[in-house]
Amino acid sequence: MSAPLLEASGLDLRFGAVRALDGVSLDIHPGEVVAIVGESGSGKSTLLRVLAGMMAPQAGHVLYRGADGAEHQIGALSEAAKRRLMRSEWGFVHQNARDGLRMGISAGGNIGERLMAAGGRNYAAIRGAAADWMARVEMDPARIDEAPRNFSGGMQQRLQIARCLVTEPRLVFMDEPTGGLDVSVQARLLDLIRGLVAELGLAVFFVTHDIAAARLLAHRIIVMRQGRIVEEGLADRVLDDPRHAYTQLLVASVLSA
Amino acid sequence: MNAMPPRNTPGSAYNFAYLDEATKRMIRRAILKALAIPGHQIPFGAREMPLPYGWGTGGIQVTAAILGPRDVLKVIDQGADDTTNAVSIRAFFAKVAGIATTTRTAEATIIQTRHRIPERPLTEGQVMVFQVPMPEPLFRLEPRLAETRRLHALGDYSLAQVKLYEDIAKQGEAGTSYNHPVMVAGRYLMSPSPIPGFDNPKLHNSPAIMLFGAGREKKIYAVPPYTAVESLDFDDHPFRPMRAPHACSACGSTTSYLDEIVADDQGGRIYVCSDTDHCRENQTP
Amino acid sequence: MRPAIRIEALAKGFTLHLQGGVGFQVLKGEALTVMPGECVALTGPSGAGKSTLMRCLQGNYGSDAGHIWLAHRGAEVDLAAANARLVREIRRETLGYVSQFLRVIPRVSARDVVAEPLLAQGTPRAEAEARATALLTRLNLPPRLHGLPPATFSGGEQQRVNLARGFAPHYPILLLDEPTASLDAANREVVIALIAEAKARGAALVGIFHDIEVRDRVADRLHDILPLEDAA
């Protein structure tokens, strides 16, 4: 089996008396979709930010194996190197599109920015890639010059995903990507993500409190509670044969997940 | 500074070139640092000057700091030597430094300018001093100053490129006809001050020293001689310096940058060189 | 010949934390060996643990003790001890499963549902789609339905999509949970033929068949699972 793409070990992070992360260790392999589930305050979003190098843990480390084969300690990377990673081999899809998009810049500009950050200097090629990616996330490429504020919440998320995937990242972090959307919009978006992830062979860390979304997307599920991993394993096994009391509660609170 | 600098302009109420020696040294240090890091903005302790911000306080302080008794100063405003601002600044330094002034580009050792670079090619030993209203090229794109500093430090200028993309997408061409951002020595994005794009190529590999002073924003930056200065563009939408497609009504030049002047009450227009010295030279062969 | 499946001393119980932590044991000391080309039918009263054993065999349930040795990539690997990635690899390459109910994925057509495991194995798309179409046709699913998502299909139609998905990749091990439950006689015959072909290929099959006639025609052997005495 391949080496893990990213490995975290012994992550600790306290906010005052609250243990946001308490001895968390995990890994992800190329092409693997890992859902991190738990209720609000379980530490799942904090974990995502620490894994993505957006927050520093107080103890433990995160190791990433780059496309060049080199191993990078995320905590030891310069901010420039982290940014480069976040704009090339990594992607981050925020729950709120406002955090992941430039609201005053056109859809094409939003998608193209990552290409330009990666050194793209051919206008026609950048615009072509942006239109292509709009189509791939099932948006109308004719709207390429419209600003995100003209789009619905679901469309803004599609745009964010297109912006994220245009540089063909290897590892994508998603923080409740369907949170705050209508149920029908959620389903279509999850569907789209599922298709793209399989097609591109992406590794994805996917934070959600939606058990059904985790079942649809994830290969593996990590259950967080009070900063700790209480259960972890094959997605359908965690959901159909939950061991920990908390997981049983999570699963039981969803009808026919 | 403990010791008072010697008064070297006896009989004058002012120190040579108006600023005290300690201030000049402080500004020179900023200039040297700016020359050492081409295109990078260096903060400096801008002083109150006897004219309002926006009238060239940054440029005047830079000029005052580098001026020596044998310098010959030219001051232009939008290319012209004879506008109020240019005349006043020239008169100011003639009075407080007793130096020679000129309107001829070829004779000047220091040229303070607002919004133009002379048409006549500059030479080694000449210093251009630009008056800069807003030194930050990312100003309109990223309102947080701390973030712009981070972007400069990281060399992350995709935002400026995105702005260019948006201009082309919306207008079919880059929308900035002046103050078009440039990359200096392949490292720092720099505002060339509000010079027309037409003048941008003159910054590239120039034999002259280019100094930029922003009084209100308290920043100095520089382009040393023979430094690569490239206007931001796309491979398939290369930067094109623009000029009005006319000949100068006064000298007939078809290559110089032209001002459009409304000539009568019927909306008739004529075009004349914005560089008055260049136009005069062309008219007297 | 090496067994395709070798279950040793398998135990499986549940602890229901939401019901005050009450625990009950379903399987204990379970053993079963299946050779390639063999079809074993699980029998026993309802509630005795046939489905639990099937789910353990599929990796859907974890095992508490014992081993589930599967012939995978030329070696025996213990599914009961495999991590998530290994289980996925085993499911992709070795272990097929036809459940009673199709877990419908919205907006994915019947043809793509069937082609998906083939694509995951690296079969070129055109070939995968051709095989999917052929199998759906053989199972008498009208061609007009092939391009539609199965969400609106009848129970029998969904079951046939499910069967096609399970049989398309020619897994060396195939688990069948009531594969003919909602099928008419003609389609039942198709399934019986598919099972016979799989056996002829050397696949090992384990199934739960409520239809005695089908069971007796396909199974080489019955494996009885008896309820444990109350082990609390």
Short mmCIF file of N, CA, C and O in Angstrom, two decimals, chain B residues 158-234:
data_model
loop_
_atom_site.label_atom_id
_atom_site.label_comp_id
_atom_site.label_asym_id
_atom_site.label_seq_id
_atom_site.Cartn_x
_atom_site.Cartn_y
_atom_site.Cartn_z
N SER B 158 -0.78 37.60 -7.17
CA SER B 158 -1.86 37.11 -8.02
C SER B 158 -3.05 38.06 -8.01
O SER B 158 -3.77 38.18 -8.98
N LEU B 159 -3.21 38.78 -6.89
CA LEU B 159 -4.33 39.72 -6.78
C LEU B 159 -4.23 40.82 -7.84
O LEU B 159 -5.22 41.20 -8.46
N ALA B 160 -3.03 41.34 -8.05
CA ALA B 160 -2.83 42.37 -9.06
C ALA B 160 -3.08 41.79 -10.45
O ALA B 160 -3.65 42.44 -11.33
N GLN B 161 -2.68 40.54 -10.60
CA GLN B 161 -2.91 39.88 -11.89
C GLN B 161 -4.41 39.67 -12.11
O GLN B 161 -4.92 39.80 -13.21
N VAL B 162 -5.12 39.34 -11.02
CA VAL B 162 -6.57 39.15 -11.11
C VAL B 162 -7.24 40.46 -11.53
O VAL B 162 -8.15 40.48 -12.34
N LYS B 163 -6.76 41.58 -10.97
CA LYS B 163 -7.30 42.89 -11.34
C LYS B 163 -7.15 43.10 -12.85
O LYS B 163 -8.07 43.55 -13.53
N LEU B 164 -6.00 42.73 -13.37
CA LEU B 164 -5.74 42.87 -14.80
C LEU B 164 -6.69 41.97 -15.60
O LEU B 164 -7.23 42.37 -16.62
N TYR B 165 -6.88 40.74 -15.08
CA TYR B 165 -7.81 39.80 -15.72
C TYR B 165 -9.19 40.42 -15.79
O TYR B 165 -9.86 40.38 -16.83
N GLU B 166 -9.63 41.03 -14.66
CA GLU B 166 -10.97 41.61 -14.61
C GLU B 166 -11.10 42.75 -15.62
O GLU B 166 -12.12 42.89 -16.29
N ASP B 167 -10.05 43.56 -15.72
CA ASP B 167 -10.08 44.68 -16.68
C ASP B 167 -10.25 44.16 -18.10
O ASP B 167 -11.06 44.67 -18.87
N ILE B 168 -9.48 43.14 -18.43
CA ILE B 168 -9.55 42.61 -19.80
C ILE B 168 -10.92 41.96 -20.03
O ILE B 168 -11.55 42.15 -21.07
N ALA B 169 -11.40 41.21 -19.01
CA ALA B 169 -12.70 40.54 -19.16
C ALA B 169 -13.81 41.56 -19.36
O ALA B 169 -14.74 41.34 -20.13
N LYS B 170 -13.71 42.69 -18.67
CA LYS B 170 -14.81 43.67 -18.72
C LYS B 170 -14.65 44.68 -19.84
O LYS B 170 -15.62 45.14 -20.40
N GLN B 171 -13.39 45.07 -20.15
CA GLN B 171 -13.18 46.15 -21.11
C GLN B 171 -12.41 45.70 -22.34
O GLN B 171 -12.19 46.50 -23.24
N GLY B 172 -11.98 44.46 -22.35
CA GLY B 172 -11.24 43.98 -23.51
C GLY B 172 -9.78 44.38 -23.48
O GLY B 172 -9.00 43.98 -24.34
N GLU B 173 -9.38 45.18 -22.49
CA GLU B 173 -7.97 45.55 -22.39
C GLU B 173 -7.68 45.98 -20.95
O GLU B 173 -8.61 46.23 -20.18
N ALA B 174 -6.42 46.07 -20.63
CA ALA B 174 -6.05 46.51 -19.29
C ALA B 174 -6.56 47.93 -19.09
O ALA B 174 -6.43 48.79 -19.96
N GLY B 175 -7.21 48.18 -17.96
CA GLY B 175 -7.92 49.44 -17.77
C GLY B 175 -7.08 50.58 -17.24
O GLY B 175 -7.54 51.71 -17.17
N THR B 176 -5.84 50.30 -16.87
CA THR B 176 -5.06 51.37 -16.26
C THR B 176 -4.24 52.09 -17.31
O THR B 176 -3.27 51.54 -17.84
N SER B 177 -4.63 53.32 -17.64
CA SER B 177 -3.87 54.07 -18.62
C SER B 177 -2.71 54.81 -17.94
O SER B 177 -1.78 55.25 -18.58
N TYR B 178 -2.80 54.92 -16.60
CA TYR B 178 -1.66 55.49 -15.87
C TYR B 178 -1.51 54.71 -14.57
O TYR B 178 -2.40 53.96 -14.18
N ASN B 179 -0.37 54.87 -13.92
CA ASN B 179 -0.09 54.14 -12.67
C ASN B 179 -0.26 52.63 -12.86
O ASN B 179 -0.78 51.94 -12.00
N HIS B 180 0.17 52.14 -14.01
CA HIS B 180 0.07 50.70 -14.27
C HIS B 180 1.18 49.99 -13.51
O HIS B 180 2.35 50.29 -13.70
N PRO B 181 0.83 49.02 -12.65
CA PRO B 181 1.85 48.44 -11.76
C PRO B 181 2.97 47.72 -12.52
O PRO B 181 2.75 47.15 -13.58
N VAL B 182 4.15 47.78 -11.91
CA VAL B 182 5.32 47.17 -12.54
C VAL B 182 6.00 46.21 -11.57
O VAL B 182 5.91 46.37 -10.35
N MET B 183 6.66 45.18 -12.11
CA MET B 183 7.50 44.31 -11.30
C MET B 183 8.92 44.82 -11.42
O MET B 183 9.44 45.02 -12.51
N VAL B 184 9.55 45.02 -10.27
CA VAL B 184 10.91 45.56 -10.26
C VAL B 184 11.89 44.43 -9.95
O VAL B 184 11.75 43.73 -8.94
N ALA B 185 12.83 44.25 -10.84
CA ALA B 185 13.87 43.22 -10.69
C ALA B 185 13.26 41.85 -10.41
O ALA B 185 13.84 41.03 -9.69
N GLY B 186 12.07 41.63 -10.93
CA GLY B 186 11.43 40.32 -10.78
C GLY B 186 11.00 39.99 -9.37
O GLY B 186 10.66 38.85 -9.08
N ARG B 187 10.99 40.98 -8.46
CA ARG B 187 10.69 40.64 -7.08
C ARG B 187 9.52 41.44 -6.51
O ARG B 187 8.57 40.86 -6.02
N TYR B 188 9.60 42.77 -6.54
CA TYR B 188 8.57 43.57 -5.89
C TYR B 188 7.63 44.23 -6.90
O TYR B 188 8.08 44.76 -7.92
N LEU B 189 6.36 44.18 -6.57
CA LEU B 189 5.39 44.92 -7.36
C LEU B 189 5.44 46.36 -6.88
O LEU B 189 5.47 46.63 -5.68
N MET B 190 5.46 47.31 -7.85
CA MET B 190 5.66 48.71 -7.50
C MET B 190 4.68 49.60 -8.26
O MET B 190 4.39 49.34 -9.42
N SER B 191 4.22 50.62 -7.57
CA SER B 191 3.46 51.66 -8.26
C SER B 191 4.46 52.62 -8.90
O SER B 191 5.33 53.15 -8.21
N PRO B 192 4.37 52.86 -10.21
CA PRO B 192 5.32 53.77 -10.84
C PRO B 192 4.94 55.23 -10.61
O PRO B 192 5.51 56.10 -11.25
N SER B 193 3.99 55.47 -9.68
CA SER B 193 3.35 56.78 -9.48
C SER B 193 2.44 57.03 -10.69
O SER B 193 2.55 56.32 -11.69
N PRO B 194 1.60 58.03 -10.64
CA PRO B 194 0.61 58.17 -11.74
C PRO B 194 1.21 58.67 -13.05
O PRO B 194 0.70 59.60 -13.66
N ILE B 195 2.28 58.04 -13.50
CA ILE B 195 2.79 58.36 -14.84
C ILE B 195 1.93 57.60 -15.85
O ILE B 195 1.37 56.56 -15.52
N PRO B 196 1.81 58.11 -17.07
CA PRO B 196 1.06 57.35 -18.07
C PRO B 196 1.78 56.04 -18.38
O PRO B 196 3.00 55.98 -18.27
N GLY B 197 1.01 55.04 -18.76
CA GLY B 197 1.62 53.77 -19.15
C GLY B 197 2.67 53.98 -20.22
O GLY B 197 3.64 53.23 -20.31
N PHE B 198 2.47 55.02 -21.01
CA PHE B 198 3.41 55.37 -22.07
C PHE B 198 4.84 55.50 -21.52
O PHE B 198 5.81 55.19 -22.21
N ASP B 199 4.94 55.97 -20.27
CA ASP B 199 6.27 56.20 -19.68
C ASP B 199 6.85 54.95 -19.01
O ASP B 199 8.04 54.93 -18.68
N ASN B 200 6.01 53.93 -18.77
CA ASN B 200 6.51 52.75 -18.05
C ASN B 200 7.79 52.17 -18.66
O ASN B 200 8.72 51.85 -17.92
N PRO B 201 7.86 52.03 -20.00
CA PRO B 201 9.07 51.42 -20.56
C PRO B 201 10.33 52.23 -20.26
O PRO B 201 11.43 51.68 -20.29
N LYS B 202 10.17 53.53 -19.96
CA LYS B 202 11.35 54.35 -19.69
C LYS B 202 12.00 53.99 -18.36
O LYS B 202 13.14 54.35 -18.09
N LEU B 203 11.24 53.29 -17.50
CA LEU B 203 11.81 52.88 -16.21
C LEU B 203 12.74 51.68 -16.38
O LEU B 203 13.63 51.44 -15.57
N HIS B 204 12.51 50.94 -17.45
CA HIS B 204 13.22 49.67 -17.64
C HIS B 204 14.67 49.92 -18.04
O HIS B 204 14.94 50.58 -19.05
N ASN B 205 15.59 49.37 -17.26
CA ASN B 205 17.02 49.47 -17.56
C ASN B 205 17.49 50.90 -17.80
O ASN B 205 18.37 51.13 -18.61
N SER B 206 16.91 51.83 -17.08
CA SER B 206 17.31 53.23 -17.26
C SER B 206 18.69 53.46 -16.65
O SER B 206 18.99 52.93 -15.58
N PRO B 207 19.53 54.28 -17.30
CA PRO B 207 20.84 54.60 -16.70
C PRO B 207 20.69 55.51 -15.49
O PRO B 207 21.62 55.63 -14.69
N ALA B 208 19.53 56.18 -15.36
CA ALA B 208 19.34 57.14 -14.26
C ALA B 208 18.83 56.42 -13.01
O ALA B 208 18.32 55.31 -13.07
N ILE B 209 19.00 57.10 -11.87
CA ILE B 209 18.44 56.61 -10.61
C ILE B 209 17.00 57.10 -10.50
O ILE B 209 16.73 58.27 -10.77
N MET B 210 16.09 56.21 -10.13
CA MET B 210 14.69 56.60 -9.97
C MET B 210 14.33 56.53 -8.48
O MET B 210 14.38 55.44 -7.88
N LEU B 211 13.99 57.68 -7.91
CA LEU B 211 13.60 57.71 -6.50
C LEU B 211 12.14 58.14 -6.39
O LEU B 211 11.69 59.04 -7.11
N PHE B 212 11.41 57.48 -5.50
CA PHE B 212 9.98 57.78 -5.34
C PHE B 212 9.71 58.17 -3.89
O PHE B 212 10.07 57.45 -2.97
N GLY B 213 9.08 59.33 -3.71
CA GLY B 213 8.79 59.79 -2.35
C GLY B 213 7.31 60.03 -2.15
O GLY B 213 6.68 60.73 -2.94
N ALA B 214 6.74 59.43 -1.09
CA ALA B 214 5.33 59.64 -0.75
C ALA B 214 5.28 60.30 0.63
O ALA B 214 5.59 59.65 1.63
N GLY B 215 4.93 61.60 0.66
CA GLY B 215 4.98 62.37 1.90
C GLY B 215 3.90 61.97 2.88
O GLY B 215 4.17 61.68 4.04
N ARG B 216 2.66 61.94 2.42
CA ARG B 216 1.58 61.64 3.33
C ARG B 216 1.69 60.20 3.83
O ARG B 216 1.46 59.91 5.00
N GLU B 217 2.06 59.28 2.94
CA GLU B 217 2.14 57.87 3.30
C GLU B 217 3.49 57.51 3.92
O GLU B 217 3.71 56.36 4.32
N LYS B 218 4.42 58.49 3.90
CA LYS B 218 5.72 58.31 4.57
C LYS B 218 6.48 57.09 4.07
O LYS B 218 6.95 56.25 4.84
N LYS B 219 6.59 56.98 2.74
CA LYS B 219 7.31 55.86 2.14
C LYS B 219 8.25 56.38 1.06
O LYS B 219 7.94 57.35 0.35
N ILE B 220 9.40 55.70 0.97
CA ILE B 220 10.35 55.97 -0.11
C ILE B 220 10.66 54.64 -0.77
O ILE B 220 10.81 53.63 -0.09
N TYR B 221 10.69 54.65 -2.11
CA TYR B 221 11.18 53.45 -2.79
C TYR B 221 11.96 53.88 -4.01
O TYR B 221 11.99 55.07 -4.36
N ALA B 222 12.66 52.92 -4.63
CA ALA B 222 13.62 53.31 -5.66
C ALA B 222 13.83 52.22 -6.69
O ALA B 222 13.58 51.05 -6.43
N VAL B 223 14.28 52.66 -7.86
CA VAL B 223 14.77 51.74 -8.89
C VAL B 223 16.19 52.17 -9.21
O VAL B 223 16.41 53.27 -9.72
N PRO B 224 17.18 51.33 -8.89
CA PRO B 224 18.57 51.68 -9.22
C PRO B 224 18.79 51.66 -10.73
O PRO B 224 17.96 51.10 -11.45
N PRO B 225 19.88 52.22 -11.20
CA PRO B 225 20.15 52.21 -12.64
C PRO B 225 20.20 50.78 -13.18
O PRO B 225 20.59 49.86 -12.47
N TYR B 226 19.82 50.65 -14.42
CA TYR B 226 19.92 49.38 -15.15
C TYR B 226 19.20 48.24 -14.42
O TYR B 226 19.76 47.17 -14.21
N THR B 227 18.00 48.51 -13.98
CA THR B 227 17.20 47.50 -13.30
C THR B 227 16.01 47.14 -14.17
O THR B 227 15.40 48.02 -14.79
N ALA B 228 15.71 45.86 -14.21
CA ALA B 228 14.56 45.40 -15.00
C ALA B 228 13.26 45.87 -14.35
O ALA B 228 13.04 45.65 -13.17
N VAL B 229 12.44 46.57 -15.14
CA VAL B 229 11.14 47.03 -14.66
C VAL B 229 10.11 46.61 -15.71
O VAL B 229 10.15 47.08 -16.85
N GLU B 230 9.24 45.68 -15.33
CA GLU B 230 8.29 45.17 -16.31
C GLU B 230 6.85 45.44 -15.90
O GLU B 230 6.47 45.21 -14.75
N SER B 231 6.09 45.93 -16.85
CA SER B 231 4.69 46.21 -16.59
C SER B 231 3.94 44.89 -16.51
O SER B 231 4.16 43.98 -17.31
N LEU B 232 3.04 44.81 -15.53
CA LEU B 232 2.26 43.58 -15.34
C LEU B 232 1.38 43.36 -16.58
O LEU B 232 0.71 44.29 -17.04
N ASP B 233 1.38 42.15 -17.10
CA ASP B 233 0.50 41.88 -18.24
C ASP B 233 0.28 40.38 -18.41
O ASP B 233 0.70 39.60 -17.56
N PHE B 234 -0.39 40.01 -19.47
CA PHE B 234 -0.55 38.61 -19.82
C PHE B 234 0.23 38.34 -21.11
O PHE B 234 0.38 39.24 -21.94
#
